[in-house]
N, CA, C and O atoms as CSV, one atom per row, in Angstrom:
chain,resi,resn,atom,element,x,y,z
A,1,MET,N,N,23.223,-29.508,-30.500
A,1,MET,CA,C,23.425,-28.325,-31.297
A,1,MET,C,C,22.105,-27.566,-31.395
A,1,MET,O,O,21.079,-28.163,-31.721
A,2,PRO,N,N,22.110,-26.279,-31.123
A,2,PRO,CA,C,20.866,-25.501,-31.189
A,2,PRO,C,C,20.308,-25.451,-32.616
A,2,PRO,O,O,21.048,-25.437,-33.599
A,3,SER,N,N,18.994,-25.424,-32.687
A,3,SER,CA,C,18.300,-25.329,-33.972
A,3,SER,C,C,17.274,-24.214,-33.893
A,3,SER,O,O,16.711,-23.966,-32.826
A,4,PRO,N,N,17.021,-23.534,-35.013
A,4,PRO,CA,C,15.966,-22.517,-35.001
A,4,PRO,C,C,14.596,-23.163,-34.859
A,4,PRO,O,O,14.382,-24.296,-35.292
A,5,TYR,N,N,13.681,-22.438,-34.254
A,5,TYR,CA,C,12.299,-22.871,-34.095
A,5,TYR,C,C,11.395,-21.976,-34.932
A,5,TYR,O,O,11.717,-20.817,-35.195
A,6,LEU,N,N,10.271,-22.527,-35.341
A,6,LEU,CA,C,9.173,-21.760,-35.915
A,6,LEU,C,C,7.898,-22.453,-35.476
A,6,LEU,O,O,7.776,-23.670,-35.614
A,7,CYS,N,N,6.955,-21.703,-34.955
A,7,CYS,CA,C,5.721,-22.300,-34.455
A,7,CYS,C,C,4.940,-22.927,-35.613
A,7,CYS,O,O,4.656,-22.251,-36.602
A,8,PRO,N,N,4.589,-24.223,-35.499
A,8,PRO,CA,C,3.821,-24.873,-36.561
A,8,PRO,C,C,2.354,-24.458,-36.582
A,8,PRO,O,O,1.637,-24.788,-37.527
A,9,ASN,N,N,1.904,-23.756,-35.577
A,9,ASN,CA,C,0.503,-23.330,-35.527
A,9,ASN,C,C,0.335,-21.913,-36.075
A,9,ASN,O,O,-0.375,-21.719,-37.062
A,10,CYS,N,N,0.969,-20.933,-35.459
A,10,CYS,CA,C,0.785,-19.547,-35.906
A,10,CYS,C,C,1.720,-19.191,-37.065
A,10,CYS,O,O,1.467,-18.224,-37.784
A,11,LYS,N,N,2.782,-19.950,-37.252
A,11,LYS,CA,C,3.709,-19.821,-38.381
A,11,LYS,C,C,4.395,-18.461,-38.487
A,11,LYS,O,O,4.935,-18.126,-39.541
A,12,THR,N,N,4.382,-17.678,-37.419
A,12,THR,CA,C,5.056,-16.384,-37.439
A,12,THR,C,C,6.105,-16.261,-36.342
A,12,THR,O,O,7.102,-15.561,-36.519
A,13,ASN,N,N,5.897,-16.927,-35.218
A,13,ASN,CA,C,6.799,-16.783,-34.082
A,13,ASN,C,C,8.092,-17.559,-34.311
A,13,ASN,O,O,8.081,-18.773,-34.517
A,14,LYS,N,N,9.201,-16.832,-34.271
A,14,LYS,CA,C,10.525,-17.434,-34.399
A,14,LYS,C,C,11.405,-17.143,-33.194
A,14,LYS,O,O,12.554,-17.582,-33.144
A,15,THR,N,N,10.870,-16.395,-32.207
A,15,THR,CA,C,11.744,-15.919,-31.130
A,15,THR,C,C,11.249,-16.167,-29.715
A,15,THR,O,O,12.070,-16.208,-28.799
A,16,ARG,N,N,9.963,-16.332,-29.489
A,16,ARG,CA,C,9.451,-16.403,-28.110
A,16,ARG,C,C,8.863,-17.780,-27.820
A,16,ARG,O,O,7.827,-18.164,-28.362
A,17,PHE,N,N,9.564,-18.517,-26.939
A,17,PHE,CA,C,9.159,-19.890,-26.630
A,17,PHE,C,C,9.385,-20.194,-25.156
A,17,PHE,O,O,10.237,-19.585,-24.509
A,18,ASN,N,N,8.622,-21.129,-24.642
A,18,ASN,CA,C,8.847,-21.700,-23.319
A,18,ASN,C,C,9.323,-23.129,-23.535
A,18,ASN,O,O,8.621,-23.936,-24.145
A,19,ILE,N,N,10.516,-23.444,-23.036
A,19,ILE,CA,C,11.060,-24.792,-23.145
A,19,ILE,C,C,10.719,-25.533,-21.862
A,19,ILE,O,O,11.072,-25.095,-20.767
A,20,ILE,N,N,10.031,-26.657,-22.006
A,20,ILE,CA,C,9.536,-27.426,-20.868
A,20,ILE,C,C,10.375,-28.699,-20.742
A,20,ILE,O,O,10.283,-29.594,-21.582
A,21,GLU,N,N,11.193,-28.772,-19.689
A,21,GLU,CA,C,11.992,-29.966,-19.424
A,21,GLU,C,C,11.102,-30.993,-18.729
A,21,GLU,O,O,10.479,-30.693,-17.711
A,22,GLN,N,N,11.046,-32.186,-19.272
A,22,GLN,CA,C,10.194,-33.228,-18.694
A,22,GLN,C,C,11.044,-34.157,-17.831
A,22,GLN,O,O,12.039,-34.718,-18.290
A,23,LYS,N,N,10.638,-34.304,-16.592
A,23,LYS,CA,C,11.320,-35.183,-15.652
A,23,LYS,C,C,10.288,-36.179,-15.111
A,23,LYS,O,O,9.619,-35.905,-14.114
A,24,PRO,N,N,10.165,-37.320,-15.765
A,24,PRO,CA,C,9.138,-38.273,-15.338
A,24,PRO,C,C,9.454,-38.886,-13.979
A,24,PRO,O,O,10.614,-39.094,-13.623
A,25,LYS,N,N,8.396,-39.166,-13.234
A,25,LYS,CA,C,8.513,-39.831,-11.938
A,25,LYS,C,C,7.571,-41.029,-11.983
A,25,LYS,O,O,6.359,-40.868,-12.126
A,26,SER,N,N,8.128,-42.223,-11.860
A,26,SER,CA,C,7.324,-43.445,-11.906
A,26,SER,C,C,6.752,-43.734,-10.529
A,26,SER,O,O,7.487,-43.803,-9.543
A,27,VAL,N,N,5.431,-43.902,-10.466
A,27,VAL,CA,C,4.760,-44.116,-9.189
A,27,VAL,C,C,3.690,-45.202,-9.309
A,27,VAL,O,O,3.231,-45.530,-10.403
A,28,LYS,N,N,3.309,-45.745,-8.159
A,28,LYS,CA,C,2.144,-46.616,-8.043
A,28,LYS,C,C,1.152,-45.862,-7.172
A,28,LYS,O,O,1.490,-45.398,-6.084
A,29,MET,N,N,-0.105,-45.744,-7.674
A,29,MET,CA,C,-1.104,-44.944,-6.967
A,29,MET,C,C,-2.265,-45.795,-6.469
A,29,MET,O,O,-2.579,-46.837,-7.044
A,30,ASN,N,N,-2.898,-45.338,-5.394
A,30,ASN,CA,C,-4.140,-45.932,-4.917
A,30,ASN,C,C,-5.237,-45.546,-5.899
A,30,ASN,O,O,-5.458,-44.354,-6.117
A,31,PRO,N,N,-5.940,-46.517,-6.507
A,31,PRO,CA,C,-6.946,-46.183,-7.520
A,31,PRO,C,C,-8.169,-45.445,-6.976
A,31,PRO,O,O,-8.856,-44.763,-7.736
A,32,GLN,N,N,-8.453,-45.564,-5.688
A,32,GLN,CA,C,-9.612,-44.881,-5.125
A,32,GLN,C,C,-9.303,-43.453,-4.679
A,32,GLN,O,O,-10.122,-42.553,-4.862
A,33,THR,N,N,-8.124,-43.247,-4.098
A,33,THR,CA,C,-7.810,-41.939,-3.514
A,33,THR,C,C,-6.829,-41.118,-4.352
A,33,THR,O,O,-6.777,-39.896,-4.213
A,34,GLY,N,N,-6.055,-41.766,-5.215
A,34,GLY,CA,C,-5.034,-41.070,-5.975
A,34,GLY,C,C,-3.751,-40.849,-5.192
A,34,GLY,O,O,-2.817,-40.222,-5.692
A,35,GLU,N,N,-3.698,-41.359,-3.968
A,35,GLU,CA,C,-2.499,-41.222,-3.130
A,35,GLU,C,C,-1.354,-42.042,-3.726
A,35,GLU,O,O,-1.563,-43.165,-4.184
A,36,VAL,N,N,-0.147,-41.477,-3.719
A,36,VAL,CA,C,1.033,-42.194,-4.197
A,36,VAL,C,C,1.436,-43.203,-3.129
A,36,VAL,O,O,1.747,-42.839,-1.995
A,37,LEU,N,N,1.426,-44.473,-3.511
A,37,LEU,CA,C,1.773,-45.541,-2.584
A,37,LEU,C,C,3.255,-45.899,-2.639
A,37,LEU,O,O,3.851,-46.289,-1.635
A,38,GLU,N,N,3.841,-45.758,-3.834
A,38,GLU,CA,C,5.227,-46.168,-4.006
A,38,GLU,C,C,5.837,-45.407,-5.181
A,38,GLU,O,O,5.172,-45.171,-6.189
A,39,GLU,N,N,7.104,-45.026,-5.043
A,39,GLU,CA,C,7.855,-44.416,-6.140
A,39,GLU,C,C,8.907,-45.412,-6.593
A,39,GLU,O,O,9.515,-46.113,-5.784
A,40,PHE,N,N,9.110,-45.462,-7.909
A,40,PHE,CA,C,10.066,-46.401,-8.481
A,40,PHE,C,C,11.233,-45.651,-9.097
A,40,PHE,O,O,11.077,-44.551,-9.625
A,41,GLY,N,N,12.412,-46.270,-9.020
A,41,GLY,CA,C,13.565,-45.754,-9.746
A,41,GLY,C,C,13.589,-46.382,-11.129
A,41,GLY,O,O,12.825,-47.307,-11.407
A,42,GLU,N,N,14.465,-45.885,-12.000
A,42,GLU,CA,C,14.544,-46.421,-13.355
A,42,GLU,C,C,14.949,-47.887,-13.381
A,42,GLU,O,O,14.585,-48.617,-14.303
A,43,ASP,N,N,15.700,-48.322,-12.375
A,43,ASP,CA,C,16.209,-49.690,-12.370
A,43,ASP,C,C,15.282,-50.687,-11.681
A,43,ASP,O,O,15.539,-51.889,-11.751
A,44,ASN,N,N,14.217,-50.242,-11.019
A,44,ASN,CA,C,13.327,-51.176,-10.327
A,44,ASN,C,C,11.851,-50.868,-10.601
A,44,ASN,O,O,11.069,-50.702,-9.665
A,45,LEU,N,N,11.472,-50.790,-11.871
A,45,LEU,CA,C,10.100,-50.439,-12.222
A,45,LEU,C,C,9.109,-51.562,-11.960
A,45,LEU,O,O,7.928,-51.295,-11.736
A,46,GLY,N,N,9.547,-52.776,-11.982
A,46,GLY,CA,C,8.628,-53.887,-11.793
A,46,GLY,C,C,8.173,-54.446,-13.137
A,46,GLY,O,O,8.375,-53.815,-14.175
A,47,PRO,N,N,7.557,-55.630,-13.118
A,47,PRO,CA,C,7.222,-56.315,-14.371
A,47,PRO,C,C,6.093,-55.661,-15.173
A,47,PRO,O,O,6.030,-55.865,-16.386
A,48,PHE,N,N,5.213,-54.897,-14.558
A,48,PHE,CA,C,4.064,-54.331,-15.262
A,48,PHE,C,C,4.152,-52.809,-15.452
A,48,PHE,O,O,3.157,-52.155,-15.764
A,49,HIS,N,N,5.341,-52.264,-15.262
A,49,HIS,CA,C,5.503,-50.815,-15.364
A,49,HIS,C,C,6.516,-50.500,-16.461
A,49,HIS,O,O,7.703,-50.793,-16.317
A,50,LEU,N,N,6.050,-49.905,-17.553
A,50,LEU,CA,C,6.940,-49.530,-18.648
A,50,LEU,C,C,7.651,-48.223,-18.326
A,50,LEU,O,O,7.063,-47.336,-17.707
A,51,PRO,N,N,8.913,-48.091,-18.741
A,51,PRO,CA,C,9.617,-46.823,-18.530
A,51,PRO,C,C,9.066,-45.751,-19.458
A,51,PRO,O,O,8.496,-46.062,-20.504
A,52,TYR,N,N,9.235,-44.496,-19.079
A,52,TYR,CA,C,8.805,-43.360,-19.893
A,52,TYR,C,C,9.616,-43.338,-21.174
A,52,TYR,O,O,10.842,-43.449,-21.142
A,53,ARG,N,N,8.933,-43.194,-22.305
A,53,ARG,CA,C,9.620,-43.181,-23.600
A,53,ARG,C,C,9.310,-41.910,-24.394
A,53,ARG,O,O,9.551,-41.856,-25.600
A,54,GLY,N,N,8.791,-40.920,-23.738
A,54,GLY,CA,C,8.438,-39.673,-24.416
A,54,GLY,C,C,9.635,-38.759,-24.589
A,54,GLY,O,O,10.756,-39.111,-24.223
A,55,PRO,N,N,9.390,-37.582,-25.148
A,55,PRO,CA,C,10.479,-36.639,-25.380
A,55,PRO,C,C,11.002,-36.037,-24.078
A,55,PRO,O,O,10.275,-35.920,-23.092
A,56,GLU,N,N,12.281,-35.657,-24.099
A,56,GLU,CA,C,12.896,-35.032,-22.926
A,56,GLU,C,C,12.382,-33.620,-22.721
A,56,GLU,O,O,12.339,-33.126,-21.595
A,57,ARG,N,N,11.990,-32.966,-23.817
A,57,ARG,CA,C,11.496,-31.603,-23.694
A,57,ARG,C,C,10.348,-31.370,-24.654
A,57,ARG,O,O,10.235,-31.999,-25.706
A,58,LYS,N,N,9.513,-30.449,-24.251
A,58,LYS,CA,C,8.443,-29.950,-25.098
A,58,LYS,C,C,8.648,-28.445,-25.210
A,58,LYS,O,O,9.383,-27.847,-24.425
A,59,VAL,N,N,7.994,-27.847,-26.187
A,59,VAL,CA,C,8.129,-26.410,-26.407
A,59,VAL,C,C,6.738,-25.810,-26.487
A,59,VAL,O,O,5.837,-26.380,-27.102
A,60,GLN,N,N,6.574,-24.652,-25.857
A,60,GLN,CA,C,5.325,-23.898,-25.955
A,60,GLN,C,C,5.610,-22.603,-26.698
A,60,GLN,O,O,6.560,-21.888,-26.380
A,61,CYS,N,N,4.782,-22.308,-27.686
A,61,CYS,CA,C,4.895,-21.044,-28.411
A,61,CYS,C,C,4.522,-19.915,-27.462
A,61,CYS,O,O,3.479,-19.968,-26.809
A,62,GLY,N,N,5.364,-18.902,-27.382
A,62,GLY,CA,C,5.102,-17.761,-26.512
A,62,GLY,C,C,4.078,-16.796,-27.086
A,62,GLY,O,O,3.712,-15.827,-26.420
A,63,VAL,N,N,3.605,-17.036,-28.309
A,63,VAL,CA,C,2.618,-16.164,-28.937
A,63,VAL,C,C,1.229,-16.792,-28.902
A,63,VAL,O,O,0.287,-16.181,-28.398
A,64,CYS,N,N,1.093,-18.010,-29.434
A,64,CYS,CA,C,-0.237,-18.631,-29.520
A,64,CYS,C,C,-0.498,-19.674,-28.441
A,64,CYS,O,O,-1.647,-20.064,-28.239
A,65,GLY,N,N,0.546,-20.139,-27.737
A,65,GLY,CA,C,0.360,-21.069,-26.632
A,65,GLY,C,C,0.415,-22.541,-26.993
A,65,GLY,O,O,0.253,-23.383,-26.111
A,66,LEU,N,N,0.639,-22.887,-28.258
A,66,LEU,CA,C,0.710,-24.291,-28.675
A,66,LEU,C,C,1.829,-25.008,-27.935
A,66,LEU,O,O,2.936,-24.480,-27.829
A,67,VAL,N,N,1.555,-26.209,-27.420
A,67,VAL,CA,C,2.565,-27.047,-26.782
A,67,VAL,C,C,2.737,-28.294,-27.637
A,67,VAL,O,O,1.775,-29.022,-27.884
A,68,GLU,N,N,3.964,-28.539,-28.086
A,68,GLU,CA,C,4.275,-29.679,-28.945
A,68,GLU,C,C,5.668,-30.189,-28.629
A,68,GLU,O,O,6.414,-29.564,-27.876
A,69,ASP,N,N,6.017,-31.343,-29.218
A,69,ASP,CA,C,7.381,-31.841,-29.135
A,69,ASP,C,C,8.318,-30.837,-29.793
A,69,ASP,O,O,7.936,-30.141,-30.734
A,70,GLU,N,N,9.520,-30.770,-29.302
A,70,GLU,CA,C,10.509,-29.840,-29.843
A,70,GLU,C,C,10.713,-30.054,-31.344
A,70,GLU,O,O,10.906,-29.091,-32.085
A,71,GLN,N,N,10.672,-31.293,-31.789
A,71,GLN,CA,C,10.903,-31.607,-33.204
A,71,GLN,C,C,9.897,-30.937,-34.128
A,71,GLN,O,O,10.245,-30.594,-35.258
A,72,ALA,N,N,8.665,-30.743,-33.683
A,72,ALA,CA,C,7.653,-30.084,-34.515
A,72,ALA,C,C,8.063,-28.644,-34.830
A,72,ALA,O,O,7.851,-28.171,-35.946
A,73,PHE,N,N,8.640,-27.955,-33.868
A,73,PHE,CA,C,9.086,-26.570,-34.060
A,73,PHE,C,C,10.334,-26.522,-34.951
A,73,PHE,O,O,10.471,-25.632,-35.790
A,74,ILE,N,N,11.234,-27.483,-34.761
A,74,ILE,CA,C,12.459,-27.544,-35.564
A,74,ILE,C,C,12.121,-27.866,-37.018
A,74,ILE,O,O,12.630,-27.223,-37.936
A,75,LYS,N,N,11.265,-28.857,-37.220
A,75,LYS,CA,C,10.903,-29.268,-38.584
A,75,LYS,C,C,10.189,-28.147,-39.339
A,75,LYS,O,O,10.415,-27.972,-40.537
A,76,ARG,N,N,9.332,-27.386,-38.655
A,76,ARG,CA,C,8.637,-26.273,-39.314
A,76,ARG,C,C,9.644,-25.217,-39.754
A,76,ARG,O,O,9.515,-24.663,-40.845
A,77,ALA,N,N,10.647,-24.930,-38.919
A,77,ALA,CA,C,11.679,-23.947,-39.282
A,77,ALA,C,C,12.506,-24.448,-40.467
A,77,ALA,O,O,12.821,-23.678,-41.374
A,78,GLU,N,N,12.859,-25.747,-40.460
A,78,GLU,CA,C,13.614,-26.321,-41.573
A,78,GLU,C,C,12.810,-26.241,-42.869
A,78,GLU,O,O,13.350,-25.890,-43.918
A,79,TYR,N,N,11.532,-26.564,-42.794
A,79,TYR,CA,C,10.665,-26.525,-43.967
A,79,TYR,C,C,10.599,-25.115,-44.558
A,79,TYR,O,O,10.715,-24.940,-45.771
A,80,MET,N,N,10.414,-24.122,-43.702
A,80,MET,CA,C,10.318,-22.744,-44.188
A,80,MET,C,C,11.656,-22.268,-44.767
A,80,MET,O,O,11.665,-21.528,-45.751
A,81,ASN,N,N,12.778,-22.675,-44.179
A,81,ASN,CA,C,14.086,-22.303,-44.717
A,81,ASN,C,C,14.288,-22.929,-46.092
A,81,ASN,O,O,14.845,-22.287,-46.983
A,82,ASN,N,N,13.846,-24.171,-46.279
A,82,ASN,CA,C,13.949,-24.838,-47.577
A,82,ASN,C,C,13.048,-24.175,-48.610
A,82,ASN,O,O,13.413,-24.085,-49.782
A,83,GLN,N,N,11.874,-23.709,-48.189
A,83,GLN,CA,C,10.961,-23.034,-49.099
A,83,GLN,C,C,11.567,-21.721,-49.607
A,83,GLN,O,O,11.421,-21.380,-50.781
A,84,LYS,N,N,12.242,-20.992,-48.727
A,84,LYS,CA,C,12.872,-19.720,-49.115
A,84,LYS,C,C,14.005,-19.951,-50.110
A,84,LYS,O,O,14.208,-19.144,-51.017
A,85,LYS,N,N,14.745,-21.052,-49.945
A,85,LYS,CA,C,15.878,-21.354,-50.825
A,85,LYS,C,C,15.417,-21.735,-52.227
A,85,LYS,O,O,16.143,-21.516,-53.197
A,86,SER,N,N,14.224,-22.301,-52.345
A,86,SER,CA,C,13.765,-22.769,-53.654
A,86,SER,C,C,13.217,-21.639,-54.536
A,86,SER,O,O,12.973,-21.848,-55.724
A,87,PHE,N,N,13.022,-20.447,-53.965
A,87,PHE,CA,C,12.514,-19.317,-54.777
A,87,PHE,C,C,13.632,-18.575,-55.418
A,87,PHE,O,O,13.397,-17.601,-56.132
């Protein structure tokens, strides 16, 4: 369900955002060259490779440029809506 956003940094932007979809790719790299040696699927990560547990999306404020988890923008909007109701 869509939720309103409000930038937690500039506290004015309610309309202009960049939504960043995160698509993690699990890899094993050569420590000297940075070359990708092997790519892993979600079902075969190996014993020493933890799966990605971060957010599916991040949001960037289109005004000030702050990049944060989507929840930070949602919570700021909820907080401001609650503040308006209490007056």
